[in-house]
XYZ file of C-alpha atoms in Angstrom:
404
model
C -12.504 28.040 -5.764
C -15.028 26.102 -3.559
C -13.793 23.979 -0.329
C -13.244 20.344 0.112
C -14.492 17.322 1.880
C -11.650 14.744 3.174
C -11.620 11.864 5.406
C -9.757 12.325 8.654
C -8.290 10.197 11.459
C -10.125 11.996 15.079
C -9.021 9.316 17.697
C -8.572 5.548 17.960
C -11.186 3.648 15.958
C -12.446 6.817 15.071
C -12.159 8.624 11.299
C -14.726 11.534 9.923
C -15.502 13.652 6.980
C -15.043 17.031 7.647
C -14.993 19.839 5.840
C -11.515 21.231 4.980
C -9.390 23.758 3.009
C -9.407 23.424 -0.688
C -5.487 22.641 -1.724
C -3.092 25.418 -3.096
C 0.445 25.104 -4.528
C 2.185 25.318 -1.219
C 2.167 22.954 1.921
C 0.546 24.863 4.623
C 0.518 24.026 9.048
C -1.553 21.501 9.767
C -1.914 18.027 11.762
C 1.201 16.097 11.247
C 2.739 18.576 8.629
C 6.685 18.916 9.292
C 7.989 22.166 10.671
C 9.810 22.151 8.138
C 7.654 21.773 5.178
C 5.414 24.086 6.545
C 5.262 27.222 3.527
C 7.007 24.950 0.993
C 6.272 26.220 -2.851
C 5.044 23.715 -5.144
C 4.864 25.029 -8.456
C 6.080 22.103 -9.866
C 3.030 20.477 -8.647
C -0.771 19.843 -9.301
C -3.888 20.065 -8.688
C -6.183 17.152 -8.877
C -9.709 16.509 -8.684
C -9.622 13.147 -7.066
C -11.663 10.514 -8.932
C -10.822 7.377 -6.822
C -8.986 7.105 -3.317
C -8.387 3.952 -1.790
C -8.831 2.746 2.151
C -5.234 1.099 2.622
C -4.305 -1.418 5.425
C -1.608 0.680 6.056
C -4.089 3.650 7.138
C -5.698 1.094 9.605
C -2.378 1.073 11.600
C -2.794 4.919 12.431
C -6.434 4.925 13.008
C -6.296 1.381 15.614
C -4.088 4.186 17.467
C -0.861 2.249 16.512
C 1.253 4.859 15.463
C 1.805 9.005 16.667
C -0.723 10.110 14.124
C -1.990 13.305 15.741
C -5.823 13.812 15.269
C -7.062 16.053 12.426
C -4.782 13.863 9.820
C -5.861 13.746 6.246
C -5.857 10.006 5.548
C -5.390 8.441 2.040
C -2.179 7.634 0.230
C -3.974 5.979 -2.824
C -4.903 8.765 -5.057
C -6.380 8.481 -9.202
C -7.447 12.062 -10.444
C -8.292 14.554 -13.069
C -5.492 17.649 -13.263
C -7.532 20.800 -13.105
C -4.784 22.939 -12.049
C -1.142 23.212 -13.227
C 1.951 25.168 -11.576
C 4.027 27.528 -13.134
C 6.576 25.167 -13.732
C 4.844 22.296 -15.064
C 5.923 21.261 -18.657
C 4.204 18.094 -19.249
C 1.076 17.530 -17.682
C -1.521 19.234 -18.604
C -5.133 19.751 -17.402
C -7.420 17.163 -18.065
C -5.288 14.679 -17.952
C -6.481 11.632 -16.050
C -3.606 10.127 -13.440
C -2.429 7.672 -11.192
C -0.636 9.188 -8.318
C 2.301 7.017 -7.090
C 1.747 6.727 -3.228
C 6.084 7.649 -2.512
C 6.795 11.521 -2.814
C 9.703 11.217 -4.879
C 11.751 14.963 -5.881
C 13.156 13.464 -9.243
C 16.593 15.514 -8.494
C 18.450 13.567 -5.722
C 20.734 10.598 -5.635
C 17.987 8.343 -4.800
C 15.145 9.612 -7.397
C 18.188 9.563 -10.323
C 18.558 5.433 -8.923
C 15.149 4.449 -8.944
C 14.557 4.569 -5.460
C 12.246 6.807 -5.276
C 10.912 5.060 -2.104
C 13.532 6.867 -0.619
C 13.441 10.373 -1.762
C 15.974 12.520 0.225
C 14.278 15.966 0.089
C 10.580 15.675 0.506
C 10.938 14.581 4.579
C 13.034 16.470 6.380
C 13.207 13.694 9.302
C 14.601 10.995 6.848
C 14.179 9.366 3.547
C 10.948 8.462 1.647
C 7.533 10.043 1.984
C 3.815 9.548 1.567
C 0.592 11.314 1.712
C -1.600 11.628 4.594
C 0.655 9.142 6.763
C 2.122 10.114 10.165
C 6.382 10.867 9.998
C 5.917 10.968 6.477
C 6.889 14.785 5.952
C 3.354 16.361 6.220
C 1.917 16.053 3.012
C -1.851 16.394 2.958
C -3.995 12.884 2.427
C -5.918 12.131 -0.860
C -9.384 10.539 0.605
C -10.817 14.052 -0.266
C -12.326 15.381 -3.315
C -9.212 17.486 -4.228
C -5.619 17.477 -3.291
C -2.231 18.755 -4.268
C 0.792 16.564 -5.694
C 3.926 18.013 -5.910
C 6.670 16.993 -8.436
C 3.783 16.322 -10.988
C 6.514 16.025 -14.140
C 8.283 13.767 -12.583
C 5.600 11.701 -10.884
C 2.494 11.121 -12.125
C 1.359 8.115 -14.955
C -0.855 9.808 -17.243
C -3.152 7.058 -18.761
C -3.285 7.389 -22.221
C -7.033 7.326 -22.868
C -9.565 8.771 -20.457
C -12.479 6.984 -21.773
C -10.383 3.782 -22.106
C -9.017 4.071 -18.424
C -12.287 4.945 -16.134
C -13.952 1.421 -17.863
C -11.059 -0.032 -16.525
C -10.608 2.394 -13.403
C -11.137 0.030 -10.364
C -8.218 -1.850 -11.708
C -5.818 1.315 -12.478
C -6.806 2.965 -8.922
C -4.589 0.127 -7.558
C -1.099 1.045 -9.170
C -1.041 4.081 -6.815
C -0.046 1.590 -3.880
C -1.317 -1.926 -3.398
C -0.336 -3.740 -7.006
C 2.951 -2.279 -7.146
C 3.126 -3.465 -3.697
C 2.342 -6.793 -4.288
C 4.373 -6.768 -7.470
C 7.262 -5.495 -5.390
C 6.503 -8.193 -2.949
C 6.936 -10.612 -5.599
C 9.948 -9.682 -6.997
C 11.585 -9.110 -4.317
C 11.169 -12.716 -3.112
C 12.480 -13.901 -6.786
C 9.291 -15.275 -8.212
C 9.818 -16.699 -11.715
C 7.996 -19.318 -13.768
C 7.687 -22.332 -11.991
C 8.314 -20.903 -8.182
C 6.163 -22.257 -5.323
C 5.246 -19.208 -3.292
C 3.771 -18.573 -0.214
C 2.264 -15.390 1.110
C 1.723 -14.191 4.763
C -1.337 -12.392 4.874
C -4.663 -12.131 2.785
C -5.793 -8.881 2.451
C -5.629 -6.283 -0.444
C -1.492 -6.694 -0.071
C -1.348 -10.392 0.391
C -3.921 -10.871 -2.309
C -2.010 -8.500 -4.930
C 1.232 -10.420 -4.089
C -0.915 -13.476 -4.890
C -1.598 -12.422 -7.920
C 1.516 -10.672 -9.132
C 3.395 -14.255 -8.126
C 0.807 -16.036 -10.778
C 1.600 -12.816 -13.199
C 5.061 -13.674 -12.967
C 4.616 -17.568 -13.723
C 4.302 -19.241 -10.216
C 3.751 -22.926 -10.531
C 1.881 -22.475 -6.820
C 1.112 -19.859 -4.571
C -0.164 -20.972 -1.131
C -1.643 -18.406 0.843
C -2.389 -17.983 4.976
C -4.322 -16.409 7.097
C -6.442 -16.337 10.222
C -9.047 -15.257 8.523
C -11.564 -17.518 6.392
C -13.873 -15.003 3.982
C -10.212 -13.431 3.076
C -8.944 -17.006 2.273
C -11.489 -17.777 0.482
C -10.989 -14.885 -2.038
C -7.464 -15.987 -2.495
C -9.255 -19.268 -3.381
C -11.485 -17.454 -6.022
C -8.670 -16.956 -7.947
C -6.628 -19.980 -8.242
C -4.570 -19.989 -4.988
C -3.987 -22.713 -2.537
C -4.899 -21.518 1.176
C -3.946 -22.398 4.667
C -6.094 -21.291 7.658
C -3.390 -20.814 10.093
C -6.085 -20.836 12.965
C -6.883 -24.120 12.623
C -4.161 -25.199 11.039
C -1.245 -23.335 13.469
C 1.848 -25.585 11.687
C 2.319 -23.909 8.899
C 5.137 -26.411 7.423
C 2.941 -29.651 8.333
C 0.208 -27.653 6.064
C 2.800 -26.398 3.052
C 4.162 -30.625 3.132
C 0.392 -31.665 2.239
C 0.021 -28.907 -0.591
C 3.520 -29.553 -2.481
C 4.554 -32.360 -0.582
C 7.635 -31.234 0.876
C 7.734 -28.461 4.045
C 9.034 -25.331 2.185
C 8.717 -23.034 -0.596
C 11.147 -21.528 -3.175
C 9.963 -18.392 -1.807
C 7.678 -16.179 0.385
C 6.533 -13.008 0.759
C 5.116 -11.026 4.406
C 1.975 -9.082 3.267
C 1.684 -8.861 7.389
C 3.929 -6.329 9.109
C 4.438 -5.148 12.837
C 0.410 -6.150 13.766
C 1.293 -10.190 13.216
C -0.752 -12.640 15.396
C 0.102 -16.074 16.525
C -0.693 -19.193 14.556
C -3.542 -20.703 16.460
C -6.848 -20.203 18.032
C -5.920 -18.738 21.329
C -2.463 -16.787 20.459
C -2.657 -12.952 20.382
C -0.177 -10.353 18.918
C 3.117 -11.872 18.559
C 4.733 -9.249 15.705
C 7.770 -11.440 15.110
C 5.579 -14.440 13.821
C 5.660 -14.145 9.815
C 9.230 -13.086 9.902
C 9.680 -15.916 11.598
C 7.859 -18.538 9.668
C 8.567 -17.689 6.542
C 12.303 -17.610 7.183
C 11.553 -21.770 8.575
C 9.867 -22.766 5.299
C 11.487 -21.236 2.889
C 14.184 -23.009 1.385
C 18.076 -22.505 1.803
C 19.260 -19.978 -0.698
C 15.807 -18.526 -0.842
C 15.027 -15.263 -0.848
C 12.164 -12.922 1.455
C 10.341 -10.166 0.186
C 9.018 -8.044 2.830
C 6.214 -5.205 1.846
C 4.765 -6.230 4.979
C 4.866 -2.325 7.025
C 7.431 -2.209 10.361
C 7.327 0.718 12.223
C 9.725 2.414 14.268
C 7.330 3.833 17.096
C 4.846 1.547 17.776
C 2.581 2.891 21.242
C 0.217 -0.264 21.668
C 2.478 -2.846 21.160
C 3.163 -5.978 23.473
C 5.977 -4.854 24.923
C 9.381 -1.951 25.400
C 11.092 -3.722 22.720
C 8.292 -3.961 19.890
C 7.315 -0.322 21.019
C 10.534 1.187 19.345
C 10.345 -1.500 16.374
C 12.942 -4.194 17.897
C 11.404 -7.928 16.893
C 12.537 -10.926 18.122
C 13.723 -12.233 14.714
C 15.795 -15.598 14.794
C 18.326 -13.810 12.157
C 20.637 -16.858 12.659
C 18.339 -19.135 10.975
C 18.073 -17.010 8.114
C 21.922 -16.543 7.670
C 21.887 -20.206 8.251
C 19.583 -20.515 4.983
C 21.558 -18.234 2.995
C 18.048 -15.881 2.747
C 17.538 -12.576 1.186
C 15.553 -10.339 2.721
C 14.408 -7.272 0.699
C 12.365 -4.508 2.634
C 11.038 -0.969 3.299
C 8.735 1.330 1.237
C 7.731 -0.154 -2.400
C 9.064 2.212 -5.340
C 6.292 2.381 -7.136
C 7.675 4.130 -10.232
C 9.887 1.009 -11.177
C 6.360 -1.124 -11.750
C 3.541 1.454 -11.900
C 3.590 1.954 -15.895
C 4.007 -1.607 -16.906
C 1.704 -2.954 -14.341
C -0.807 -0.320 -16.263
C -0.021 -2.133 -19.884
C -0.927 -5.462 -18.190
C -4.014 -3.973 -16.605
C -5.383 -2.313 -20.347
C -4.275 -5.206 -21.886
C -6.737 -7.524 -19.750
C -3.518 -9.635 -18.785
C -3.754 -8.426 -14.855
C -7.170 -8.589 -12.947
C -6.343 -6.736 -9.591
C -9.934 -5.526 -9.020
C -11.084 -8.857 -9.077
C -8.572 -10.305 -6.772
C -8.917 -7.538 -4.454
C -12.365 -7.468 -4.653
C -12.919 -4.084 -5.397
C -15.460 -2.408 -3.886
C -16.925 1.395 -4.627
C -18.325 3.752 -2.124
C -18.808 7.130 -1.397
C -16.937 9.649 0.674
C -19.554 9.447 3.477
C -19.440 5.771 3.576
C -16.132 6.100 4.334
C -16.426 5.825 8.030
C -18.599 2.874 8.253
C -15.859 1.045 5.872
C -13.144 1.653 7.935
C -14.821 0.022 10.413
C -15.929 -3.111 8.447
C -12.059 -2.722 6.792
C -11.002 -3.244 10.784
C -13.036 -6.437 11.284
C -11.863 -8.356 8.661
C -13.972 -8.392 5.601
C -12.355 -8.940 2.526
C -12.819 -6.250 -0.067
C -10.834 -3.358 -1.009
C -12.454 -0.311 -0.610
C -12.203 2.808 -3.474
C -14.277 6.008 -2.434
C -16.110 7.584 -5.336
C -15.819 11.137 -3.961
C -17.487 13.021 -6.675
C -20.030 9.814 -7.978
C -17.880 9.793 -11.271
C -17.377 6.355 -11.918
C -20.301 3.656 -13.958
């Protein structure tokens, strides 16, 4: 077989294409592959021709140089592709079969897999629980912005979509249950959103926006959304949400009183994580800040969902504490408030297939929310940069021009 072409992470603010080895059915050395993994047999896994790949906030916090990720790392934990190879001990998939790739590694065989929690595998890292693709302390496990790549487990993992033809009309939508609408959806339910909830999110991009739109999925009488940024808020606008700019508008409970007309929400949800800013125009990184806020206006007895990504090793943060992952969180209002606060990595399998009937159905627009936006593999670059200054759109790469 031919080679492959996959975007990589070189240095702060800096990713490239580069030529690269075409995947086999074994993890091989590499930047940021395990010790451990390194030789690993995968003949319960795949090959797939990648069809779309998605730019994820969540790769932005390795390439700003926020994380160890060593340079020569495949990025891309989003992956939608065609099986065109199959491992000896595959039963079920076959080739040809079109796929959504959920972004956790998840075995199938250990305690956590057999409860759902696949977020938390226990053998695919052999540092500690739950893996991803082409993410830094994640186990190794070569990134999907490429034109092919390898997925283990592929039984066990992958949602086959039941009609090709069917799913790439519809594939801008479906490329999103890899990661960001399960997310979101996670997000959502975690922060018990039901009919009738007021909601508010921390954060408008892809996440926040997703969560957005799950919360209205699930029957939220209001979601409120806030940012710093105004073309992001104004997408969450475009589809039905109330905003708050939070840099003009720094008190977030004054703004939430004028909306609903009290200062709190039944719930909220931090679409943010460890690279939080300060509510106003002249207040830097303060990482603490949604935790914070959300925990003041939510209401007693509430509950927190938290897809927002914390970090344990953090190099350019503000200070020794943040650097290891320790946030100055006022915990004792929360326990005050009787919250519930539900985080770590989304398990994607416990959403992924129903959020697929609600996106064939026409019930869920994600693509539209998100404001999906198609590019090639070259333009990849370029949109991490754009991705890093604060446009709103969700990028998908096209690698092989396959998609109308």
């Amino acid at each position: 077989m031919g080679g492959n072409r996959a975007v990589v992470y070189s240095k702060p603010g800096i990713v490239e294409v580069r030529n690269t080895d075409y995947p086999e059915l074994v993890l091989k050395d590499g930047p940021g592959v395990n010790p451990l993994n390194v030789g690993r047999k995968c003949e319960h896994g795949v090959i797939l021709k990648v069809i779309t790949t998605n730019i994820c906030g969540s790769d932005q916090h390795m390439v700003r140089g926020r994380t160890t990720a060593p340079s020569g790392l495949i990025l891309g934990h989003e992956i939608t592709g065609e099986v065109i190879e199959v491992g000896r001990d595959v039963e079920f998939i076959k080739k040809g079969d079109l796929v959504s790739v959920p972004f956790n590694i998840a075995c199938g065989r250990c305690r956590s897999c057999k409860e759902r929690n696949t977020n938390v595998c226990l053998n695919v890292n052999p540092d500690r629980p739950g893996s991803a693709y082409g993410y830094v302390d994640m186990g190794g496990w070569v990134g999907g912005q490429s034109e092919y790549v390898m997925v283990p487990y592929a039984d066990f993992q992958l949602l086959k979509f039941p009609d090709k033809e069917k799913a790439m009309e519809k594939i801008l939508d479906l490329t999103m249950l890899s990661d960001i609408f399960p997310t979101g959806y996670h997000g959502a339910v975690s922060a018990g959103v039901r009919p009738g909830s007021t909601v508010y999110v921390a954060g408008a991009g892809p996440v926040g926006l997703a969560a957005a739109h799950s919360a209205q999925l699930l029957g939220a009488a209001v979601v409120i959304v806030g940012d710093l940024n105004a073309e992001r808020l104004a997408q969450a606008r475009s589809f039905g949400c109330e905003t708050v700019n939070l840099r003009e508008h720094p008190n977030l409970s004054e703004q939430i009183d004028q909306i609903l007309g009290v200062p709190e929400v039944d719930c909220a949800i931090d679409c943010v994580g460890f690279e939080a800013s300060g509510h106003g125009k002249d207040h830097g990184e303060a990482p603490a800040t949604v935790l914070n806020s959300i925990m003041e206006i939510t209401r007693a007895g509430g509950r927190l969902g938290i897809p927002g990504l914390y970090v344990t090793g953090d190099p350019g943060a503000v200070d020794e504490d943040s650097k290891v992952g320790t946030l100055k969180i006022r915990i004792g209002l929360g326990w005050a408030k009787s919250h519930t606060l539900v985080t770590g990595q989304t398990p994607v399998m416990q959403y992924n297939r129903d959020l697929m009937m609600a996106i064939l159905s026409g019930r869920a627009q994600i693509a539209k929310a998100v404001n999906a936006t198609l590019i090639s593999l070259d333009a990849a670059p370029q949109a991490y940069q754009d991705f890093d200054r604060g446009v709103s759109r969700k990028f998908v790469i096209d690698p092989h021009g396959l998609v109308k």
